[in-house]
Amino acid sequence: AQSVTQLDSQVPVFEEAPVELRCNYSSSVSVYLFWYVQYPNQGLQLLLKYLSGSTLVKGINGFEAEFNKSQTSFHLRKPSVHISDTAEYFCAVSETGGFKTIFGAGTRLFVKA
Amino acid sequence: DSGVTQTPKHLITATGQRVTLRCSPRSGDLSVYWYQQSLDQGLQFLIQYYNGEERAKGNILERFSAQQFPDLHSELNLSSLELGDSALYFCASSVENFGTEAFFGQGTRLTVV
């Protein structure tokens, strides 16, 4: 069975600074990987996904993530954050085929002025 | 607006009662997923349906059940409710699986008193 670990529960960062949110996964088979964002009182919205191909994936709002198979990681990065990026970010994994997608515990990104 | 509609938005009920949460997927989406989000457990996968058939099962309690109807809407039934069932329940839908991008509804906040 697959599992996901988000290594930081909270990440405070100043506006315009770079940020990296870390995600590690485990699975015995090939996986799909996702990052979702949840703004207060809203549902989850897809930021980006890795299905196959290039290991560097670009998403919405200037975010990108890199799939590292040897490290079983899928870290999310943004070179310069805005106040509006304050939200909770979830990493998710599903076995190829996309069933039973499992989410990590979430990382709360707090961008300070 | 993700196109996924969940009703009701809020529900307050007493312990021991039974409730039904409803989800209308995006037009054209055949898969429906249910997730439970609580502070202590994070986002837990409950169950997935595809075109009326159960496709994958997660940490769904025996007191909970779900179904997907011919018109593709889904209902999650929670019975013999306990205080610990208080949570935000999300529905998501996708064309087939998470690889084809899942869209989340705004959630139903259930409070058991």
Coordinates of N, CA and C in Angstrom, one line a residue:
Chain A
A1 N 0.8 -1.2 0.0 CA 0.0 0.0 0.0 C 0.9 1.2 0.0
Q2 N 0.3 2.3 -0.6 CA 1.1 3.5 -0.7 C 0.9 4.4 0.6
S3 N 1.9 5.3 0.8 CA 1.7 6.2 1.9 C 2.5 7.5 1.5
V4 N 2.1 8.6 2.2 CA 2.7 9.9 1.9 C 3.1 10.6 3.2
T5 N 4.2 11.1 3.2 CA 4.7 11.9 4.4 C 5.1 13.3 4.0
Q6 N 4.4 14.3 4.6 CA 4.8 15.6 4.4 C 5.6 16.0 5.6
L7 N 6.8 16.4 5.4 CA 7.8 16.5 6.5 C 7.6 17.7 7.3
D8 N 6.9 18.7 6.9 CA 6.7 20.0 7.7 C 5.2 20.2 7.8
S9 N 4.8 20.4 9.1 CA 3.4 20.7 9.3 C 3.1 22.2 9.0
Q10 N 4.1 23.0 9.3 CA 3.9 24.5 9.1 C 5.2 25.0 8.5
V11 N 5.0 25.9 7.6 CA 6.2 26.6 7.0 C 5.9 28.1 6.9
P12 N 6.5 28.9 7.8 CA 6.4 30.3 7.7 C 7.5 30.9 6.8
V13 N 7.1 31.9 6.0 CA 8.1 32.4 5.1 C 7.7 33.9 4.8
F14 N 8.7 34.7 4.5 CA 8.4 36.1 4.2 C 8.0 36.2 2.7
E15 N 7.2 37.2 2.4 CA 6.8 37.5 1.1 C 8.0 37.7 0.2
E16 N 7.9 37.2 -1.0 CA 9.0 37.2 -2.1 C 10.1 36.3 -1.8
A17 N 10.1 35.6 -0.7 CA 11.2 34.6 -0.5 C 10.8 33.3 -1.2
P18 N 11.8 32.4 -1.5 CA 11.5 31.1 -2.1 C 11.0 30.2 -1.0
V19 N 10.3 29.1 -1.4 CA 9.8 28.2 -0.5 C 9.8 26.8 -1.1
E20 N 10.1 25.8 -0.2 CA 10.0 24.4 -0.7 C 9.2 23.6 0.4
L21 N 8.2 22.9 -0.1 CA 7.4 22.1 0.8 C 7.7 20.6 0.4
R22 N 8.1 19.9 1.4 CA 8.6 18.6 1.2 C 7.6 17.4 1.3
C23 N 7.7 16.5 0.4 CA 6.8 15.3 0.3 C 7.6 14.1 0.0
N24 N 7.5 13.1 0.8 CA 8.0 11.8 0.5 C 6.9 10.7 0.4
Y25 N 7.1 9.7 -0.4 CA 6.0 8.7 -0.6 C 6.7 7.4 -0.5
S26 N 5.8 6.4 -0.3 CA 6.3 5.0 -0.5 C 5.2 4.2 -1.2
S27 N 5.7 3.4 -2.1 CA 4.8 2.5 -2.8 C 5.6 1.4 -3.5
S28 N 5.0 0.3 -3.6 CA 5.7 -0.9 -4.2 C 5.5 -0.9 -5.8
V29 N 4.7 0.0 -6.3 CA 4.4 0.0 -7.7 C 4.6 1.5 -8.2
S30 N 4.4 1.6 -9.5 CA 4.5 3.0 -10.1 C 3.4 3.8 -9.6
V31 N 3.6 5.1 -9.5 CA 2.6 6.0 -8.9 C 2.4 7.2 -9.7
Y32 N 1.2 7.8 -9.4 CA 0.9 9.2 -9.9 C 1.1 10.0 -8.6
L33 N 1.6 11.3 -8.8 CA 1.8 12.2 -7.7 C 1.1 13.5 -7.9
F34 N 0.6 14.1 -6.9 CA -0.2 15.3 -7.0 C 0.2 16.3 -5.9
W35 N 0.0 17.6 -6.1 CA -0.1 18.6 -5.1 C -1.4 19.3 -5.2
Y36 N -2.1 19.4 -4.1 CA -3.3 20.2 -4.1 C -3.2 21.3 -3.1
V37 N -3.9 22.4 -3.3 CA -4.0 23.5 -2.3 C -5.4 23.7 -1.8
Q38 N -5.5 24.0 -0.5 CA -6.8 24.3 0.1 C -6.7 25.7 0.8
Y39 N -7.5 26.6 0.2 CA -7.6 27.9 0.9 C -8.7 27.8 1.9
P40 N -8.7 28.7 2.9 CA -9.6 28.6 4.0 C -11.1 28.5 3.5
N41 N -11.8 27.6 4.1 CA -13.2 27.3 3.9 C -13.5 26.9 2.4
Q42 N -12.5 26.3 1.8 CA -12.8 25.9 0.4 C -12.4 24.4 0.3
G43 N -12.7 23.9 -0.9 CA -12.3 22.5 -1.2 C -10.9 22.6 -1.7
L44 N -10.4 21.4 -2.1 CA -9.0 21.3 -2.6 C -9.0 21.6 -4.1
Q45 N -7.9 22.2 -4.5 CA -7.7 22.6 -5.9 C -6.4 22.0 -6.4
L46 N -6.3 21.4 -7.6 CA -5.1 20.8 -8.1 C -4.1 21.9 -8.5
L47 N -2.9 21.7 -7.9 CA -1.8 22.7 -8.3 C -1.0 22.1 -9.5
L48 N -0.7 20.8 -9.4 CA 0.1 20.1 -10.4 C 0.1 18.6 -10.2
K49 N 0.5 17.9 -11.2 CA 0.5 16.4 -11.1 C 1.6 15.8 -11.9
Y50 N 2.1 14.7 -11.5 CA 3.1 14.0 -12.2 C 2.5 12.6 -12.6
L51 N 2.4 12.3 -13.9 CA 1.9 11.0 -14.3 C 3.0 10.2 -14.9
S52 N 3.8 10.8 -15.8 CA 5.0 10.2 -16.4 C 5.7 11.3 -17.1
G53 N 6.9 10.9 -17.7 CA 7.6 11.8 -18.5 C 8.6 12.7 -17.7
S54 N 8.7 13.9 -18.1 CA 9.6 14.9 -17.5 C 9.4 14.9 -16.0
T55 N 10.5 14.8 -15.2 CA 10.4 14.8 -13.8 C 10.1 16.2 -13.2
L56 N 10.3 17.2 -13.9 CA 10.0 18.6 -13.5 C 8.6 19.0 -14.0
V57 N 7.7 19.2 -13.1 CA 6.4 19.5 -13.4 C 6.0 20.9 -13.0
K58 N 5.4 21.6 -14.0 CA 5.0 23.0 -13.7 C 3.5 23.1 -13.5
G59 N 3.1 23.9 -12.5 CA 1.7 23.9 -12.2 C 1.2 25.4 -12.2
I60 N 0.0 25.6 -11.6 CA -0.5 26.9 -11.6 C 0.1 27.8 -10.5
N61 N -0.1 29.1 -10.7 CA 0.3 30.1 -9.7 C 1.9 30.0 -9.5
G62 N 2.6 29.6 -10.5 CA 4.1 29.7 -10.4 C 4.7 28.6 -9.6
F63 N 4.0 27.6 -9.2 CA 4.5 26.4 -8.5 C 5.1 25.4 -9.4
E64 N 6.1 24.7 -9.0 CA 6.6 23.5 -9.7 C 7.1 22.5 -8.7
A65 N 7.2 21.2 -9.2 CA 7.6 20.1 -8.3 C 8.5 19.2 -9.1
E66 N 9.4 18.5 -8.4 CA 10.3 17.6 -9.1 C 10.1 16.2 -8.5
F67 N 9.9 15.3 -9.4 CA 9.8 13.9 -9.0 C 11.1 13.3 -9.0
N68 N 11.5 12.7 -7.8 CA 12.8 12.0 -7.7 C 12.5 10.6 -7.3
K69 N 12.7 9.7 -8.2 CA 12.3 8.3 -8.0 C 13.2 7.7 -7.0
S70 N 14.5 8.0 -7.1 CA 15.5 7.3 -6.1 C 15.3 7.8 -4.7
Q71 N 14.9 9.0 -4.5 CA 14.6 9.6 -3.2 C 13.2 9.4 -2.8
T72 N 12.4 8.9 -3.7 CA 10.9 8.8 -3.5 C 10.3 10.1 -2.9
S73 N 10.7 11.2 -3.6 CA 10.2 12.5 -3.2 C 9.5 13.2 -4.3
F74 N 8.7 14.2 -3.9 CA 8.0 15.0 -4.9 C 7.8 16.4 -4.2
H75 N 8.9 17.1 -4.1 CA 8.9 18.4 -3.3 C 8.3 19.5 -4.2
L76 N 7.6 20.4 -3.6 CA 6.9 21.5 -4.2 C 7.8 22.8 -4.0
R77 N 7.9 23.6 -5.0 CA 8.8 24.8 -4.9 C 8.1 26.0 -5.5
K78 N 8.4 27.2 -5.0 CA 8.0 28.4 -5.7 C 9.2 29.4 -5.4
P79 N 9.7 30.1 -6.4 CA 10.8 30.9 -6.3 C 10.5 32.2 -5.5
S80 N 9.3 32.7 -5.5 CA 8.9 33.9 -4.8 C 7.5 33.9 -4.4
V81 N 7.2 33.8 -3.1 CA 5.8 33.6 -2.7 C 5.1 35.0 -2.5
H82 N 3.8 34.9 -2.5 CA 3.0 36.1 -2.3 C 2.1 35.8 -1.0
I83 N 1.6 36.9 -0.5 CA 0.7 36.7 0.7 C -0.5 35.8 0.3
S84 N -0.9 35.9 -0.9 CA -2.1 35.1 -1.4 C -1.8 33.6 -1.4
D85 N -0.5 33.2 -1.3 CA -0.2 31.8 -1.3 C -0.4 31.1 0.1
T86 N -0.8 31.9 1.0 CA -1.1 31.4 2.4 C -2.2 30.4 2.3
A87 N -2.0 29.2 2.6 CA -3.0 28.1 2.4 C -2.4 26.8 3.0
E88 N -3.2 25.8 2.9 CA -2.7 24.4 3.3 C -2.4 23.7 2.0
Y89 N -1.3 23.0 1.9 CA -0.9 22.3 0.7 C -0.8 20.8 1.0
F90 N -1.4 20.0 0.1 CA -1.4 18.6 0.3 C -0.7 17.8 -0.8
C91 N 0.1 16.9 -0.4 CA 0.7 16.0 -1.4 C -0.1 14.7 -1.4
A92 N -0.3 14.2 -2.6 CA -1.1 12.9 -2.7 C -0.4 12.0 -3.7
V93 N -0.7 10.7 -3.4 CA -0.1 9.6 -4.3 C -1.2 8.6 -4.6
S94 N -1.2 8.1 -5.8 CA -2.1 7.0 -6.1 C -1.3 6.1 -7.0
E95 N -1.6 4.8 -6.9 CA -0.9 3.8 -7.7 C -1.4 4.0 -9.1
T96 N -0.5 3.7 -10.1 CA -0.8 3.9 -11.5 C -2.2 3.3 -11.8
G97 N -3.0 4.1 -12.4 CA -4.4 3.7 -12.5 C -5.3 4.7 -11.8
G98 N -4.7 5.3 -10.8 CA -5.3 6.4 -10.1 C -6.4 6.1 -9.1
F99 N -6.5 4.9 -8.6 CA -7.5 4.6 -7.6 C -6.9 4.9 -6.3
K100 N -7.8 5.0 -5.3 CA -7.5 5.1 -3.9 C -6.3 6.1 -3.7
T101 N -6.6 7.3 -4.0 CA -5.5 8.3 -3.9 C -5.4 8.7 -2.4
I102 N -4.2 8.7 -1.9 CA -3.9 8.9 -0.5 C -3.2 10.3 -0.3
F103 N -3.7 11.0 0.7 CA -3.2 12.4 0.9 C -2.3 12.4 2.1
G104 N -1.3 13.3 2.1 CA -0.5 13.5 3.2 C -1.2 14.4 4.2
A105 N -0.6 14.6 5.4 CA -1.2 15.3 6.5 C -1.4 16.8 6.2
G106 N -0.7 17.3 5.2 CA -0.8 18.7 4.8 C 0.3 19.6 5.4
T107 N 0.7 20.6 4.7 CA 1.6 21.6 5.2 C 1.0 23.0 5.1
R108 N 0.9 23.7 6.2 CA 0.3 25.0 6.3 C 1.4 26.0 5.9
L109 N 1.3 26.7 4.8 CA 2.2 27.7 4.4 C 1.7 29.0 4.8
F110 N 2.5 29.8 5.6 CA 2.1 31.1 6.1 C 3.0 32.1 5.5
V111 N 2.6 33.0 4.7 CA 3.4 34.0 4.1 C 3.2 35.3 4.8
K112 N 4.4 35.8 5.3 CA 4.3 37.1 6.1 C 4.8 38.2 5.3
A113 N 4.2 39.4 5.6 CA 4.6 40.6 4.9 C 6.0 41.1 5.4
Chain B
D1 N -15.4 27.9 -9.0 CA -16.4 26.9 -8.9 C -15.9 25.6 -9.6
S2 N -15.8 24.5 -8.8 CA -15.2 23.3 -9.4 C -16.2 22.5 -10.2
G3 N -17.5 22.8 -10.0 CA -18.5 22.0 -10.8 C -19.0 20.9 -9.9
V4 N -18.4 20.6 -8.8 CA -18.9 19.5 -7.9 C -19.8 20.2 -6.8
T5 N -20.9 19.7 -6.7 CA -21.9 20.2 -5.7 C -22.1 19.3 -4.6
Q6 N -21.9 19.8 -3.3 CA -22.2 19.0 -2.2 C -23.3 19.7 -1.3
T7 N -24.2 18.9 -0.9 CA -25.3 19.4 0.0 C -25.5 18.4 1.2
P8 N -25.9 18.9 2.3 CA -25.9 20.3 2.7 C -24.5 20.8 2.9
K9 N -24.3 22.1 3.1 CA -23.0 22.7 3.5 C -22.7 22.5 4.9
H10 N -23.7 22.5 5.8 CA -23.5 22.3 7.2 C -24.6 21.4 7.7
L11 N -24.2 20.6 8.7 CA -25.2 19.7 9.3 C -24.8 19.5 10.8
I12 N -25.8 19.7 11.6 CA -25.6 19.5 13.0 C -26.6 18.5 13.4
T13 N -26.1 17.4 14.1 CA -27.0 16.3 14.5 C -26.6 15.7 15.8
A14 N -27.4 14.9 16.4 CA -27.1 14.3 17.7 C -26.4 13.0 17.6
T15 N -25.7 12.6 18.6 CA -25.2 11.2 18.6 C -26.2 10.2 18.4
G16 N -25.9 9.1 17.7 CA -26.8 8.0 17.5 C -27.7 8.2 16.2
Q17 N -27.7 9.4 15.7 CA -28.5 9.7 14.5 C -27.9 9.2 13.2
R18 N -28.6 9.3 12.2 CA -28.1 8.9 10.8 C -28.3 10.1 9.9
V19 N -27.3 10.4 9.0 CA -27.4 11.5 8.1 C -27.0 11.0 6.7
T20 N -27.4 11.7 5.7 CA -27.0 11.4 4.3 C -26.4 12.7 3.7
L21 N -25.2 12.5 3.2 CA -24.6 13.6 2.5 C -24.6 13.3 1.0
R22 N -24.9 14.4 0.2 CA -25.1 14.2 -1.2 C -24.0 14.9 -2.0
C23 N -23.7 14.3 -3.1 CA -22.7 14.9 -4.0 C -23.1 14.7 -5.5
S24 N -23.1 15.8 -6.2 CA -23.3 15.8 -7.6 C -22.0 16.1 -8.3
P25 N -21.5 15.1 -9.1 CA -20.2 15.3 -9.8 C -20.3 16.3 -10.9
R26 N -19.1 16.7 -11.4 CA -19.1 17.5 -12.6 C -19.7 16.8 -13.8
S27 N -20.3 17.5 -14.7 CA -20.9 16.9 -15.9 C -19.9 16.1 -16.6
G28 N -20.2 14.9 -16.9 CA -19.3 14.0 -17.7 C -18.3 13.2 -16.8
D29 N -18.2 13.5 -15.5 CA -17.3 12.7 -14.6 C -18.0 11.4 -14.2
L30 N -17.3 10.3 -14.3 CA -17.9 9.0 -13.9 C -17.4 8.6 -12.5
S31 N -16.3 9.1 -12.1 CA -15.8 8.7 -10.8 C -16.2 9.7 -9.7
V32 N -16.5 9.1 -8.5 CA -16.8 10.0 -7.4 C -16.0 9.4 -6.2
Y33 N -15.4 10.3 -5.4 CA -14.5 9.9 -4.3 C -15.1 10.6 -3.0
W34 N -15.0 10.0 -1.9 CA -15.4 10.6 -0.7 C -14.2 10.6 0.3
Y35 N -14.0 11.8 0.9 CA -12.9 11.9 1.9 C -13.4 12.5 3.1
Q36 N -12.8 12.2 4.3 CA -13.1 12.8 5.5 C -11.9 13.6 6.0
Q37 N -12.2 14.9 6.4 CA -11.1 15.7 6.8 C -11.3 16.1 8.3
S38 N -10.5 15.7 9.2 CA -10.6 16.1 10.6 C -9.2 16.6 11.0
L39 N -9.2 17.3 12.2 CA -7.9 17.9 12.6 C -6.9 16.9 13.0
D40 N -7.4 15.8 13.7 CA -6.5 14.8 14.1 C -6.1 13.7 13.1
Q41 N -7.0 13.5 12.1 CA -6.7 12.4 11.2 C -6.3 12.9 9.8
G42 N -6.4 14.2 9.6 CA -6.1 14.7 8.2 C -7.1 14.4 7.2
L43 N -6.7 14.2 6.0 CA -7.6 13.9 4.9 C -7.6 12.4 4.6
Q44 N -8.7 11.7 5.0 CA -8.7 10.3 4.9 C -9.6 9.9 3.7
F45 N -9.1 9.0 2.9 CA -9.9 8.4 1.8 C -10.9 7.4 2.3
L46 N -12.1 7.6 1.9 CA -13.2 6.7 2.4 C -13.5 5.7 1.3
I47 N -13.9 6.1 0.1 CA -14.4 5.2 -0.9 C -14.5 5.9 -2.2
Q48 N -14.4 5.1 -3.3 CA -14.5 5.6 -4.7 C -15.5 4.7 -5.4
Y49 N -16.3 5.4 -6.2 CA -17.2 4.8 -7.1 C -16.9 5.2 -8.6
Y50 N -17.1 4.3 -9.5 CA -16.9 4.5 -10.9 C -18.1 4.0 -11.6
N51 N -18.9 4.9 -12.2 CA -20.0 4.6 -13.0 C -21.0 3.6 -12.3
G52 N -21.2 3.9 -11.0 CA -22.1 3.1 -10.3 C -21.6 1.9 -9.5
E53 N -20.3 1.6 -9.8 CA -19.7 0.5 -9.1 C -18.6 0.9 -8.1
E54 N -18.6 0.2 -7.0 CA -17.5 0.5 -6.0 C -16.2 0.1 -6.6
R55 N -15.2 1.1 -6.6 CA -13.9 0.8 -7.2 C -12.8 0.6 -6.2
A56 N -12.8 1.4 -5.2 CA -11.7 1.3 -4.2 C -12.3 1.7 -2.8
K57 N -11.7 1.1 -1.8 CA -12.2 1.4 -0.4 C -11.0 1.8 0.4
G58 N -11.3 2.7 1.3 CA -10.2 3.2 2.2 C -10.6 2.9 3.6
N59 N -10.4 3.9 4.5 CA -10.7 3.7 5.9 C -12.1 4.0 6.3
I60 N -13.0 3.4 5.6 CA -14.4 3.7 5.8 C -15.0 2.7 6.9
L61 N -15.6 3.3 7.9 CA -16.2 2.5 9.0 C -17.4 1.7 8.5
E62 N -17.7 0.7 9.2 CA -18.8 -0.2 8.9 C -20.1 0.6 9.0
R63 N -20.2 1.6 9.9 CA -21.4 2.4 10.1 C -21.6 3.4 9.0
F64 N -20.6 3.5 8.1 CA -20.7 4.4 6.9 C -21.0 3.5 5.7
S65 N -21.8 4.1 4.8 CA -21.9 3.4 3.5 C -22.1 4.5 2.4
A66 N -21.9 4.1 1.2 CA -22.1 5.0 0.1 C -22.7 4.3 -1.1
Q67 N -23.2 5.1 -2.0 CA -23.6 4.5 -3.3 C -23.6 5.6 -4.4
Q68 N -23.5 5.1 -5.6 CA -23.6 6.0 -6.7 C -24.7 5.6 -7.6
F69 N -25.6 6.5 -7.9 CA -26.8 6.3 -8.6 C -26.7 6.3 -10.1
P70 N -27.7 5.8 -10.9 CA -27.5 5.9 -12.3 C -27.3 7.2 -12.9
D71 N -27.8 8.3 -12.2 CA -27.5 9.6 -12.8 C -26.1 10.1 -12.3
L72 N -25.4 9.3 -11.7 CA -24.0 9.5 -11.2 C -23.8 10.3 -10.0
H73 N -24.9 10.8 -9.4 CA -24.7 11.5 -8.1 C -24.5 10.4 -7.1
S74 N -23.9 10.8 -6.0 CA -23.5 9.9 -4.9 C -24.0 10.3 -3.6
E75 N -24.3 9.4 -2.7 CA -24.7 9.7 -1.3 C -23.8 8.9 -0.4
L76 N -23.4 9.6 0.7 CA -22.6 9.0 1.8 C -23.6 9.0 3.0
N77 N -23.8 7.8 3.5 CA -24.7 7.6 4.6 C -23.9 7.3 5.9
L78 N -24.1 8.1 6.9 CA -23.4 7.9 8.2 C -24.4 7.6 9.2
S79 N -24.2 6.5 9.9 CA -25.2 6.1 10.9 C -24.6 5.9 12.3
S80 N -25.5 5.8 13.3 CA -25.0 5.6 14.7 C -23.9 6.6 15.0
L81 N -24.2 7.9 14.7 CA -23.1 8.9 14.7 C -22.5 9.1 16.1
E82 N -21.2 9.3 16.1 CA -20.5 9.5 17.4 C -19.8 10.9 17.3
L83 N -19.4 11.4 18.4 CA -18.8 12.8 18.5 C -17.6 12.8 17.5
G84 N -16.9 11.7 17.5 CA -15.7 11.7 16.7 C -15.9 11.7 15.2
D85 N -17.2 11.6 14.8 CA -17.5 11.6 13.3 C -17.6 13.1 12.8
S86 N -17.5 14.0 13.8 CA -17.6 15.4 13.4 C -16.3 15.7 12.5
A87 N -16.6 16.2 11.3 CA -15.5 16.4 10.4 C -16.1 17.2 9.2
L88 N -15.1 17.5 8.3 CA -15.5 18.0 7.0 C -15.5 16.8 6.0
Y89 N -16.5 16.6 5.3 CA -16.6 15.5 4.3 C -16.6 16.1 2.9
F90 N -15.6 15.6 2.2 CA -15.4 16.1 0.8 C -15.8 15.1 -0.2
C91 N -16.4 15.5 -1.3 CA -16.6 14.7 -2.4 C -15.7 15.2 -3.6
A92 N -15.2 14.4 -4.4 CA -14.4 14.8 -5.5 C -14.9 13.9 -6.7
S93 N -14.7 14.5 -7.9 CA -15.1 13.7 -9.1 C -14.0 13.8 -10.2
S94 N -14.0 12.9 -11.0 CA -13.0 12.9 -12.2 C -13.6 12.1 -13.3
V95 N -13.1 12.3 -14.5 CA -13.6 11.5 -15.6 C -13.5 10.0 -15.4
E96 N -12.2 9.6 -15.0 CA -12.0 8.2 -14.7 C -11.3 8.0 -13.3
N97 N -10.1 8.6 -13.2 CA -9.4 8.4 -12.0 C -8.6 9.7 -11.7
F98 N -7.8 9.7 -10.6 CA -7.1 11.0 -10.2 C -6.2 11.4 -11.3
G99 N -5.7 10.5 -12.1 CA -4.8 10.9 -13.2 C -5.4 11.8 -14.2
T100 N -6.8 11.7 -14.3 CA -7.5 12.6 -15.2 C -8.0 13.8 -14.5
E101 N -7.4 14.2 -13.4 CA -7.7 15.4 -12.5 C -9.0 15.3 -11.8
A102 N -8.9 15.3 -10.5 CA -10.1 15.2 -9.6 C -10.4 16.6 -9.2
F103 N -11.7 16.9 -9.2 CA -12.2 18.2 -8.7 C -13.0 18.0 -7.5
F104 N -12.7 18.9 -6.5 CA -13.3 18.7 -5.2 C -14.5 19.7 -5.0
G105 N -15.5 19.2 -4.3 CA -16.6 20.1 -3.8 C -16.1 20.9 -2.6
Q106 N -17.0 21.7 -2.2 CA -16.7 22.6 -1.0 C -16.8 21.9 0.3
G107 N -17.4 20.7 0.3 CA -17.5 20.0 1.5 C -18.7 20.2 2.3
T108 N -19.0 19.2 3.1 CA -20.1 19.3 4.1 C -19.5 19.2 5.5
R109 N -19.8 20.2 6.3 CA -19.3 20.2 7.7 C -20.3 19.6 8.6
L110 N -19.9 18.4 9.1 CA -20.8 17.7 10.0 C -20.4 17.9 11.4
T111 N -21.3 18.3 12.3 CA -21.1 18.5 13.7 C -22.0 17.5 14.4
V112 N -21.4 16.7 15.2 CA -22.2 15.7 16.0 C -22.2 16.2 17.5
V113 N -23.4 16.4 18.0 CA -23.4 17.0 19.4 C -24.0 16.0 20.4

